[in-house]
Coordinates of C-alpha atoms in Angstrom, one line a residue:
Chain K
X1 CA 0.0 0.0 0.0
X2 CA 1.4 3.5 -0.8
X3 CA 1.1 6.7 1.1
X4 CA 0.1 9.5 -1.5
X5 CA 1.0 13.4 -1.0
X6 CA -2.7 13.6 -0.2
X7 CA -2.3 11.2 2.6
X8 CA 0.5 13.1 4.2
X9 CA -1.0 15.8 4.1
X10 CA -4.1 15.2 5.8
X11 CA -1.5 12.8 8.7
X12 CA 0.5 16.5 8.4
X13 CA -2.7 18.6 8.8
X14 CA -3.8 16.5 11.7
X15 CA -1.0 16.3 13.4
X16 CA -0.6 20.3 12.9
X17 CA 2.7 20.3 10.6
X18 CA 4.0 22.5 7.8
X19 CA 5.4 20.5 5.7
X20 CA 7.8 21.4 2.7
X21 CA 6.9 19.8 -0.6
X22 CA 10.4 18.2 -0.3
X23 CA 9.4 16.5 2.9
X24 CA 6.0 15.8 1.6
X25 CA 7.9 13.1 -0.9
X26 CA 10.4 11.6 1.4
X27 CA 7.2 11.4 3.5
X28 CA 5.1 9.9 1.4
X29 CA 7.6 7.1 0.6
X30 CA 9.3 6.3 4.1
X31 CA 5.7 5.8 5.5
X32 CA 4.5 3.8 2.3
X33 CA 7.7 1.8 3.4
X34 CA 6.5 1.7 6.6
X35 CA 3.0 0.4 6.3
X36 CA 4.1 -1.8 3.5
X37 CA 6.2 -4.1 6.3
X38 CA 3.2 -3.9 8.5
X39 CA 1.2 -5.5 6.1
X40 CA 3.3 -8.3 6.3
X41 CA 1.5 -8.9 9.4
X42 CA -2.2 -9.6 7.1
X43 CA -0.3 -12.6 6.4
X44 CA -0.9 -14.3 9.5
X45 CA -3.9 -16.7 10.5
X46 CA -5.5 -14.4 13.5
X47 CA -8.4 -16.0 13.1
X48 CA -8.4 -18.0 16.5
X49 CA -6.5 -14.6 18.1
X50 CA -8.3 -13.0 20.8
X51 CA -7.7 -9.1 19.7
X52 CA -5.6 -7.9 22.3
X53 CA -6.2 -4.3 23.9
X54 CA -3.5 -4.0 26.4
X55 CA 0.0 -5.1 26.3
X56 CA 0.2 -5.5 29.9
X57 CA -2.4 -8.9 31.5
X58 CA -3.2 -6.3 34.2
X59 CA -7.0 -5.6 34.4
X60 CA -8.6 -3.3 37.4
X61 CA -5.6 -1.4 38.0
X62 CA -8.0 1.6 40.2
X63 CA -7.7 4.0 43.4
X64 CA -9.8 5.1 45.6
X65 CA -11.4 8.8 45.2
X66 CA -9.3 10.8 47.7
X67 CA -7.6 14.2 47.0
X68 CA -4.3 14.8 47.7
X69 CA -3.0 18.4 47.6
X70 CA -1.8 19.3 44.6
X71 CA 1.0 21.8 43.1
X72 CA 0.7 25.8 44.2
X73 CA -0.3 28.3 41.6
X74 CA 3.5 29.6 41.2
X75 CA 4.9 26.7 40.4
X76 CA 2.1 25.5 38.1
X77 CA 2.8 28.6 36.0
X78 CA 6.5 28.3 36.4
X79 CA 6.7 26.6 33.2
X80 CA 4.3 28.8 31.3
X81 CA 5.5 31.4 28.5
X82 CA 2.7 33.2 28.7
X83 CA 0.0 33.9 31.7
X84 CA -1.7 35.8 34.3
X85 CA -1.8 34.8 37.6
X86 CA -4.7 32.9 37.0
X87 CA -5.1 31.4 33.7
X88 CA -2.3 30.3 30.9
X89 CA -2.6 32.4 28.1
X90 CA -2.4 31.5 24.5
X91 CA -2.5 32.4 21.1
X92 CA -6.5 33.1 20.2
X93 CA -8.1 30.2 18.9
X94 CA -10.9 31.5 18.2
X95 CA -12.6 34.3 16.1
X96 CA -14.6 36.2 18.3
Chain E
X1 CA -2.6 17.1 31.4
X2 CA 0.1 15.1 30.4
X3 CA 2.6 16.5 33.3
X4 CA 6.2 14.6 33.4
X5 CA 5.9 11.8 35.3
X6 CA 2.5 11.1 35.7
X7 CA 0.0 8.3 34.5
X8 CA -3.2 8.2 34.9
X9 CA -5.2 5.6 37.3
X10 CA -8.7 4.8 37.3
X11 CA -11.2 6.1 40.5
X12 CA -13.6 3.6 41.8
X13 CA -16.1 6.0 42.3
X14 CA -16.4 7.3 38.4
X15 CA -17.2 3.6 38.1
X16 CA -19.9 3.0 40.8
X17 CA -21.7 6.4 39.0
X18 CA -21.5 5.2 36.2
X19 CA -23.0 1.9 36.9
X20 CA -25.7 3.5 38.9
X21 CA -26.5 6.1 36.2
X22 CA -26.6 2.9 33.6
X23 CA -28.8 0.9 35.5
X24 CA -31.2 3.8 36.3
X25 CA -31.6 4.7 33.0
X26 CA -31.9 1.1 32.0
X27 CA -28.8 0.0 30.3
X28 CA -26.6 -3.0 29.4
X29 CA -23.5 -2.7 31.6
X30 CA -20.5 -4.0 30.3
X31 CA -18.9 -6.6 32.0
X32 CA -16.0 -5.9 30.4
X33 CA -14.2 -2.3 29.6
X34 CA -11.9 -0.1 28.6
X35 CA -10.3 3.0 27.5
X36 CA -9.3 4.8 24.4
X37 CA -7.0 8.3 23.2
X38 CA -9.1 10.7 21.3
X39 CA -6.1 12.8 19.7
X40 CA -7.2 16.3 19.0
X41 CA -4.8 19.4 19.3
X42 CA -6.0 22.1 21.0
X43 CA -5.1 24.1 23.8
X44 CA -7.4 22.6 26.5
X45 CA -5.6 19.5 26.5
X46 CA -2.0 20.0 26.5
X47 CA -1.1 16.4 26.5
X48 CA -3.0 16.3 22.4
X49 CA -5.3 13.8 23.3
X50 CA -8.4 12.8 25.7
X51 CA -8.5 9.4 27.9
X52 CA -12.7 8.4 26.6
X53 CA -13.9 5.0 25.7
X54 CA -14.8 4.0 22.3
X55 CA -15.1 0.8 21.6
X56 CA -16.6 -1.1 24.5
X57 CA -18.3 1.8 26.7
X58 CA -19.4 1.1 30.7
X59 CA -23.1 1.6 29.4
X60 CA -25.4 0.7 26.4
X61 CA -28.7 1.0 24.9
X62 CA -31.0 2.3 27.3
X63 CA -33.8 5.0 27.8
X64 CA -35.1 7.5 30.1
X65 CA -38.9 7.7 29.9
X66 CA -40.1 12.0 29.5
X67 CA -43.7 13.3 29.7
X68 CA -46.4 12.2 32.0
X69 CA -48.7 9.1 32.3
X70 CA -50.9 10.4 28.8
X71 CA -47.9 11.1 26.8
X72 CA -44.6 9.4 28.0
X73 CA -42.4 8.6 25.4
X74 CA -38.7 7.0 25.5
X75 CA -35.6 8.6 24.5
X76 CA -33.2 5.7 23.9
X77 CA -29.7 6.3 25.5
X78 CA -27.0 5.1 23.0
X79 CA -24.1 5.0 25.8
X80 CA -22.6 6.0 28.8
X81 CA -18.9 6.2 28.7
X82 CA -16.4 7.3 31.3
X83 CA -13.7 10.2 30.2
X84 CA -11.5 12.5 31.8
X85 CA -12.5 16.0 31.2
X86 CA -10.4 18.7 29.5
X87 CA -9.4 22.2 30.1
X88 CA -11.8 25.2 29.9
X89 CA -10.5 27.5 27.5
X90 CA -12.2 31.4 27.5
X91 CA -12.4 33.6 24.4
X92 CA -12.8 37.5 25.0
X93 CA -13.3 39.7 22.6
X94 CA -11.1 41.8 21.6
X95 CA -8.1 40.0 23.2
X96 CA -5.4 39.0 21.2
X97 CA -5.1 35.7 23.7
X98 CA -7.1 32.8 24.5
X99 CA -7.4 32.0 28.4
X100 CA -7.3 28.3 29.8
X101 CA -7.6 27.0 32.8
X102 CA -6.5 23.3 33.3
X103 CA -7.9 22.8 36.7
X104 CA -10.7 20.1 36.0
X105 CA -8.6 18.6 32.9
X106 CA -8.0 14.7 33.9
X107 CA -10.8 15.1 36.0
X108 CA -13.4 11.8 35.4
X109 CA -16.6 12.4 33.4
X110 CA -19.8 10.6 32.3
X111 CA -20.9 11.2 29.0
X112 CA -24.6 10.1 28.1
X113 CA -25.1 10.0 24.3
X114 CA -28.7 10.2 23.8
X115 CA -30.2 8.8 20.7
X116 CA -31.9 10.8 17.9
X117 CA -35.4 10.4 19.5
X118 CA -36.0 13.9 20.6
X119 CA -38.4 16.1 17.8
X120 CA -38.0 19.6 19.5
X121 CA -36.5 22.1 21.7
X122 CA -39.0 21.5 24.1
X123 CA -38.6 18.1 24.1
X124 CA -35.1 18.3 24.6
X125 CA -35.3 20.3 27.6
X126 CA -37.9 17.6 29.0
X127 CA -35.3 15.1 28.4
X128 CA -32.7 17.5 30.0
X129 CA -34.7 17.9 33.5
X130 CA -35.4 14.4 33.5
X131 CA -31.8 13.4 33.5
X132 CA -30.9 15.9 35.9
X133 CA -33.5 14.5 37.9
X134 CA -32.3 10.9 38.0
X135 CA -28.5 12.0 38.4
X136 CA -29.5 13.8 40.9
X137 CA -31.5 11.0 42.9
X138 CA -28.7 9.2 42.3
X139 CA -26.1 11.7 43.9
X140 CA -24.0 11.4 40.7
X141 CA -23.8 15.4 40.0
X142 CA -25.5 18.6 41.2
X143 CA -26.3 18.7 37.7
X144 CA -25.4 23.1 37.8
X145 CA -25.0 23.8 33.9
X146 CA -23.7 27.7 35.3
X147 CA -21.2 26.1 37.4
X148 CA -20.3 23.4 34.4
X149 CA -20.8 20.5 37.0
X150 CA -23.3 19.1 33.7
X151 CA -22.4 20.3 30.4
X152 CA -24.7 19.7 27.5
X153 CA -23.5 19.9 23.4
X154 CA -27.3 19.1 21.5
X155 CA -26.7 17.9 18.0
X156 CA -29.8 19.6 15.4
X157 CA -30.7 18.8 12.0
X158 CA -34.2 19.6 10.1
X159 CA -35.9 17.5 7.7
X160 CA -38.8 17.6 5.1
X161 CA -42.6 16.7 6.6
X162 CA -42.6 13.2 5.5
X163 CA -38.8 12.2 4.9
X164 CA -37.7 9.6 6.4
X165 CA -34.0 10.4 6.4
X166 CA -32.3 12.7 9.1
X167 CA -30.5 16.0 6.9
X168 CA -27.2 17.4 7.6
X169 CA -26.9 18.1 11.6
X170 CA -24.7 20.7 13.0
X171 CA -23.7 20.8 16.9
X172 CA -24.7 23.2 19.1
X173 CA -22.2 24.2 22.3
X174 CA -21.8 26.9 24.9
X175 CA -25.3 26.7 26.4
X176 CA -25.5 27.4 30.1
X177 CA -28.9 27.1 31.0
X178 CA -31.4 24.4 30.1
X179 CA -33.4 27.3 28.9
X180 CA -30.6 28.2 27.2
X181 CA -30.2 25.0 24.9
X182 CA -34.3 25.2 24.0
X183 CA -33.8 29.0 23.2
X184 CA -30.8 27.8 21.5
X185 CA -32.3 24.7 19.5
X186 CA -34.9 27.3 18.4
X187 CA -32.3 29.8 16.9
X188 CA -30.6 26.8 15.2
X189 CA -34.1 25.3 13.5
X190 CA -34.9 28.7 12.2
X191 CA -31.5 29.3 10.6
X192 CA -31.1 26.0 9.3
X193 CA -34.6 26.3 7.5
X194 CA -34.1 30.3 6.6
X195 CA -30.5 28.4 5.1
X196 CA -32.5 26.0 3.4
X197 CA -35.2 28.0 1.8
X198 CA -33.1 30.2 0.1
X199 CA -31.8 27.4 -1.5
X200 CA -28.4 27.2 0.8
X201 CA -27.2 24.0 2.3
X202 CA -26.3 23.1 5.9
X203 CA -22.7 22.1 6.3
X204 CA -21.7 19.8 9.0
X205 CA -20.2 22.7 11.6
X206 CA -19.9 23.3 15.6
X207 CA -21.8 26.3 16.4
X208 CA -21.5 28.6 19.2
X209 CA -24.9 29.7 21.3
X210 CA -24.3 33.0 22.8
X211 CA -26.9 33.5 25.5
X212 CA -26.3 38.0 25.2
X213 CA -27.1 38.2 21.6
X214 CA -29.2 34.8 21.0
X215 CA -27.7 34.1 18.4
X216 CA -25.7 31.7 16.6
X217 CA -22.2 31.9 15.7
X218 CA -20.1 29.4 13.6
X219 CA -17.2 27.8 15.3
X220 CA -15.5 25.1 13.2
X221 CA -16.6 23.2 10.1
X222 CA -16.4 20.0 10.0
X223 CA -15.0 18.6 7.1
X224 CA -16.2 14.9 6.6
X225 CA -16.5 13.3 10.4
X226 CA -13.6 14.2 12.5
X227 CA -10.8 12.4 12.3
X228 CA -10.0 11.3 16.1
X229 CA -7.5 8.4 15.0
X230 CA -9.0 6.4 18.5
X231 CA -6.6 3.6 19.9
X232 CA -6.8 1.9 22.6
X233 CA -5.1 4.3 25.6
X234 CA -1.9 2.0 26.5
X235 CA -1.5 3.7 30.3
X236 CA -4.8 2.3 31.6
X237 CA -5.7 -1.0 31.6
X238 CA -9.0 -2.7 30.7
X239 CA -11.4 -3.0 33.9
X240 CA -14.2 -5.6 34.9
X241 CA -17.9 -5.1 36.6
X242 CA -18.7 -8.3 37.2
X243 CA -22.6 -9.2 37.8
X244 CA -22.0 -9.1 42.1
X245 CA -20.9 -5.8 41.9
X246 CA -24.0 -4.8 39.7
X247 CA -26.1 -6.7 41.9
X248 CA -24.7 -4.2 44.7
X249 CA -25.2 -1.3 43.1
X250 CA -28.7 -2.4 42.0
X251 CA -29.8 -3.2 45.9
X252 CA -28.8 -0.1 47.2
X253 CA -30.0 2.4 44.6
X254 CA -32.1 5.2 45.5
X255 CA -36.2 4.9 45.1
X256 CA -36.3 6.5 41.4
X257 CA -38.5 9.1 40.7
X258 CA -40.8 7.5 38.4
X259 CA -41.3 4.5 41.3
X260 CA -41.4 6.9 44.2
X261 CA -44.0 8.9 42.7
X262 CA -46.7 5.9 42.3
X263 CA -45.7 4.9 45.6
X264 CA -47.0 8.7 47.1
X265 CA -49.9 8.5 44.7
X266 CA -50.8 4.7 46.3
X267 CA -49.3 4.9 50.0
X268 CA -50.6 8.3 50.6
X269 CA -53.1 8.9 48.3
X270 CA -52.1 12.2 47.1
X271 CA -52.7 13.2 43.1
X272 CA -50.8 12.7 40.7
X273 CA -50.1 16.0 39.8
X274 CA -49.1 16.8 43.8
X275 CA -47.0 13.3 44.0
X276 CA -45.1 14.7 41.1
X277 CA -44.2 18.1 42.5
X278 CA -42.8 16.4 45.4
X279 CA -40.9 14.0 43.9
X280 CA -39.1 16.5 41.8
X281 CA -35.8 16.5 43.9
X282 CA -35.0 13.6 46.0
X283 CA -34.4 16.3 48.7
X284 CA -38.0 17.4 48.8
X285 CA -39.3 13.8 48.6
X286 CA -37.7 12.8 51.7
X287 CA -38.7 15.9 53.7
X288 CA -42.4 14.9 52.6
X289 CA -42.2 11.9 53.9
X290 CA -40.3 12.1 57.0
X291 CA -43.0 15.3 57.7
X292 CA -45.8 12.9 56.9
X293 CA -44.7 10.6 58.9
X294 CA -44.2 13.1 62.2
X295 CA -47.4 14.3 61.8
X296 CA -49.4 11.2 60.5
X297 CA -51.4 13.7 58.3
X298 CA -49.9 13.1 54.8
X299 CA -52.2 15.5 52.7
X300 CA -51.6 18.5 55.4
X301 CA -47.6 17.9 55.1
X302 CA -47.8 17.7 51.6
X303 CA -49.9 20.8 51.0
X304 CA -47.2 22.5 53.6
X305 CA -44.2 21.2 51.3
X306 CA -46.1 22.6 48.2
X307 CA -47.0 25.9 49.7
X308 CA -45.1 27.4 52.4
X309 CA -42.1 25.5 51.9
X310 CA -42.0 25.7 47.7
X311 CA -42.9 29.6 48.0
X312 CA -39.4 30.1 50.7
X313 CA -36.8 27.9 48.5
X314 CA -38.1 29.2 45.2
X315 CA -37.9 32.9 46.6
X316 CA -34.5 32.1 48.3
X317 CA -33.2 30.3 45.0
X318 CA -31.8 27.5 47.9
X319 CA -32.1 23.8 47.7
X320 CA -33.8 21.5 49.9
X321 CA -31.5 21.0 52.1
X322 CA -30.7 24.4 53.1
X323 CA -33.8 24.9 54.3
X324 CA -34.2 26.2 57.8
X325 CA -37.0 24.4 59.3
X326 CA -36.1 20.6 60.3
X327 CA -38.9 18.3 59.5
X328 CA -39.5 17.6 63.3
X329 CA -40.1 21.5 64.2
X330 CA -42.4 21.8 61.3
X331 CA -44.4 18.6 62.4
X332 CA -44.7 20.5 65.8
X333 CA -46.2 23.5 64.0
X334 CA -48.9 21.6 62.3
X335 CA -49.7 20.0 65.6
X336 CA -50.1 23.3 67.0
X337 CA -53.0 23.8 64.5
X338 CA -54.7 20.5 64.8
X339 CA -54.8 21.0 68.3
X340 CA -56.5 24.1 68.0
X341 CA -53.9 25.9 70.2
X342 CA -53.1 28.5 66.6
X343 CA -55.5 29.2 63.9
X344 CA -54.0 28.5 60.0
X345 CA -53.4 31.9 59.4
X346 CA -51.4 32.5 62.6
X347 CA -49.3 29.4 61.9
X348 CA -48.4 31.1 58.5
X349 CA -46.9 33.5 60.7
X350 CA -45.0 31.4 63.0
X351 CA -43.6 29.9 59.9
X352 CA -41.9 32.9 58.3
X353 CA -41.1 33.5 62.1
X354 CA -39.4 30.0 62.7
X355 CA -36.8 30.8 58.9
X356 CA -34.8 32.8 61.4
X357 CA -36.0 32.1 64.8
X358 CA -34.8 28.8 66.0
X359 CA -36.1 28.7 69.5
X360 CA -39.4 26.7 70.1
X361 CA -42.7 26.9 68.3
X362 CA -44.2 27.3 71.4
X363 CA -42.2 30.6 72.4
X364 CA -42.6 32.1 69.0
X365 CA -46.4 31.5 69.5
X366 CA -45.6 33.3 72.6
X367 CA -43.6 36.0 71.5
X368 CA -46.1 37.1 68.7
X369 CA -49.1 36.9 70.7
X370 CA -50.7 34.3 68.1
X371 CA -51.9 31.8 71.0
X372 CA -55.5 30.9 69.7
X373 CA -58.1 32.1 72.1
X374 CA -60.5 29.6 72.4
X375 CA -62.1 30.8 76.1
X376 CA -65.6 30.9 75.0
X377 CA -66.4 33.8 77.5
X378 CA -63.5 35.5 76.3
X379 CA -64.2 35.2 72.5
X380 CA -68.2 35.9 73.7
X381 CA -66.9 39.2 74.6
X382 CA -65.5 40.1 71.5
X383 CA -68.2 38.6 69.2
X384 CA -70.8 41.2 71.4
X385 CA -68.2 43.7 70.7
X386 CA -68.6 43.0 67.0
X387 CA -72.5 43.0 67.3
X388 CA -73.0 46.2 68.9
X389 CA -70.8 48.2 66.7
X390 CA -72.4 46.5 63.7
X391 CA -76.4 46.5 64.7
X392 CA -77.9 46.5 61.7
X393 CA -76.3 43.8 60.3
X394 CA -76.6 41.5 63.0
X395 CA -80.7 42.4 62.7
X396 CA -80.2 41.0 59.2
X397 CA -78.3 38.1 59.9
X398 CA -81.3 37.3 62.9
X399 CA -84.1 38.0 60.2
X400 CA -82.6 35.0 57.9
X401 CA -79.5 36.6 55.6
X402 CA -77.3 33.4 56.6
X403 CA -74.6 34.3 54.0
X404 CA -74.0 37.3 56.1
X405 CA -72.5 34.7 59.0
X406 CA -69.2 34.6 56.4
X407 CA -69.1 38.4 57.1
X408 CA -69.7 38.3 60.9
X409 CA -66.9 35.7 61.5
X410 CA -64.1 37.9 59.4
X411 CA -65.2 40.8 61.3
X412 CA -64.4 38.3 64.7
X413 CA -61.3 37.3 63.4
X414 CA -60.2 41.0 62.6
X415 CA -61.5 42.3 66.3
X416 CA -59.3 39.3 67.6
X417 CA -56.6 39.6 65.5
X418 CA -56.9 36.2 63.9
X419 CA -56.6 34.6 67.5
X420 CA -60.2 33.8 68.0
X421 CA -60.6 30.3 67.2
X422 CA -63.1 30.3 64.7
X423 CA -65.5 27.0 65.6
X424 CA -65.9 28.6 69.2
X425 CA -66.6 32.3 67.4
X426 CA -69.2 30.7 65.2
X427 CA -71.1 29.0 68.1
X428 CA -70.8 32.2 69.8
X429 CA -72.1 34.3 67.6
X430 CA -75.3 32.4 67.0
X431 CA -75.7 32.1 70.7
X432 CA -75.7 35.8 71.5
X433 CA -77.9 36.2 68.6
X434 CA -80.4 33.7 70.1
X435 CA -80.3 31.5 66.7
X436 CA -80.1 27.8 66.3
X437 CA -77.4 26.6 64.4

């Protein structure tokens, strides 16, 4: 199965990248590569294969529902480039 | 929020609520679940994706049942799901930044897909109170859309008299009010059809409600179905709800409303229409019946609930359960009256009295001087009072005019200040006056 520029595109749009039109190729053919060895795997019999969700054979990993303190406002917007005390602030997402 | 360092962990309580809320509003619980990523990019969820479910939801196919006994009519539930929640981001106007607060993102959720089964903005906010109702029987959520504690996005789309297939449906989000989202659903109907009249087309979009203007303004379109590239969400593991644990749940829910109010309309044979006014909260409910009980007299304690009580919490805006007056010291009120020791009107009195007073009925009796008289030569004095300043009337009254007795007994009651008890005034009257009654 190939990846066309369309394809990357959309995977690029979605994911929120600008891509160059140079990158759009090499793009376009290391991930045709790449789903071209996964499809190795419709080669195998799953038909008696339970799908499997998880990785791990853990089920019912839970806690109770108790709060803990948490982190104080300074440090939460230690990190933050852009704020004011009481919210983050961003670039506008919306028209308004 | 995707901090450094931390995974998420499942809490035991977003799956007991969301059992409960499944098996109140009749659902297939899953015995077996789990959890998916939803990967969207947007500044509310700085980690690019939301913990939901997808395949394999907590809850499925159910229904809540809206309108009364001559018109009910089921609105299938397609799911139930657990999620965490995400950011709140804020847009001003004329900002040139968005604001976000993170403080409830990770925090669990219960979504409830309804299915399209609802025909009209007043049918949606029907459905809306009834699931407030239930969640709230259920102690799941306050259920306070201005505090965002239930939060509701209502999918719309309009279709030809006759046509069988749904059109093009846009989403609706931003209401705050359940008034808000019929006001809204209106807006939407009558912009889709103006859209469609003039030949236009409705495009799959989100659409913002904004309650100021009433109008509707266009978020995002949606090109195709979005494109949430689900997997299964590899930090938390599949969970179980096996049939005991149901079974638990299923013993110790609350009395629904639907089942609670055919049990006042049997048990204490109230109407319909009263059984269902106080069965509206679970908090009124229980009042009702732990006054009914006090007092042995449920049609008095309900009228109480439905009068006095109704007219304080829907003046004071409170709940239930910030209501001042304790069953116990209301029953002791309404004994006061049965007894004969206040009149009806005078205990309408104590009442308002007792919202800020809490020392005894009997004291604030006392203090306002409301003690029923009922000392017949005490209320004889007043009723001659009443007849000699009013002669000619009472020559009437003698001479036959018996609807004039009405008159005479207000004027008692008005001489005594509403204190005169009113079966002992009436005998008195027609004494002095020398009739027979």
């Amino acid at each position: 199965m190939s990846i066309s520029s369309a394809d990357v595109d959309k995977i690029a749009k979605l994911a929120k990248l600008d891509l160059s039109e140079d990158e759009r190729e090499k793009f376009s053919s290391q991930l045709s590569d790449i789903v071209s060895y996964m499809e190795k795997l419709n080669r195998l019999d799953t038909k008696d294969v339970e799908p499997l969700a998880h990785v791990n054979d853990l089920m019912n990993v839970s806690r109770e529902d108790k709060s803990r303190p948490s982190m104080e406002k300074e440090d939460v917007f230690k990190n933050s480039p852009q704020n004011d005390n009481e919210f983050f602030l961003v670039p506008k997402v919306l028209k308004t | 929020m995707g901090m450094p360092g931390v995974l998420p962990v499942l809490n035991e309580q977003t799956v007991e609520y969301g059992v409960k809320a499944g098996i109140a509003m009749n659902c297939k619980i899953a015995s077996y679940s789990r959890f998916a990523r939803k990967n969207y990019f947007y500044p509310d969820s700085p980690k690019g994706y939301q913990i939901s479910q997808f395949e394999e939801p907590l809850c499925e196919n159910g229904y809540i049942t809206i309108g009364s006994d001559s018109g009910s009519k089921k609105i299938g539930i397609t799911r139930i799901h657990l999620e965490e929640d995400a950011g709140k981001s804020m847009h001003e106007p004329n900002r040139p930044e968005s604001k976000v607060d993170l403080n409830r993102a990770g925090v669990p959720l219960l979504e409830i897909v309804s299915e399209p089964d609802l025909r009209s903005p007043e049918e949606s906010y029907e459905y809306l109170v009834k699931l407030k109702q239930i969640l709230r029987y259920l102690d799941i959520s306050d259920c306070n859309m201005e505090e965002g504690s239930l939060r509701c996005d209502a999918n719309i789309s309009i279709r030809e008299l006759g046509e069988e297939k749904f059109g093009t449906k846009t989403e609706l989000k931003n209401m705050n009010s359940f008034r808000g989202v019929e006001k809204a659903l209106h807006a939407e109907i009558k912009r889709q059809k103006e859209t469609l009249e003039s030949g236009g087309k409705i495009v799959q979009a989100t659409n913002l409600w904004d309650e100021n203007s009433g109008e509707i303004r266009q978020m995002r379109a949606k090109e195709g179905s979005d494109d949430y590239r689900y997997f299964p969400e590899p930090d938390i593991v599949p969970f179980t709800v096996d049939e005991a644990y149901v079974k638990i749940i299923k013993e110790n829910l609350p009395e629904l409303p639907e089942k609670r109010n055919a049990r006042f309309v049997s048990e204490y044979e109230l109407k319909n229409e009263h059984a269902l006014v106080l069965t509206a909260s679970r908090g009124v409910a229980e009042y009702f019946e732990e006054l009914a009980t006090l007092t042995g007299d449920p049609k008095n304690s309900a009228n109480w609930v439905m009068g006095n009580i109704n007219r304080v919490l829907n003046e004071k805006e409170k709940p239930i359960g910030e209501f001042a007056i304790p069953p116990v010291r209301l029953a002791e009120l309404i004994k006061s009256v049965s007894d004969g020791g206040i009149s009806i009107s005078a205990a309408k009195s104590v009442f308002d009295e007792m919202l800020t007073d809490e020392s005894s009925v009997e004291s604030i009796i006392e203090k306002l001087g409301l003690k029923q008289v009922s000392d017949s030569s005490e209320i004889d004095k007043i009723v001659q009072g009443v007849i000699d300043s009013n002669p000619e009337e009472a020559e009437r009254y003698k001479s036959g005019e018996g609807k004039l007795k009405g008159w005479f007994v207000g004027q008692i009651m008005k001489a005594s200040h509403g204190k005169a008890n009113p079966q002992i005034a009436n005998e008195s009257l027609d004494r002095l006056l020398n009739i027979d009654s």
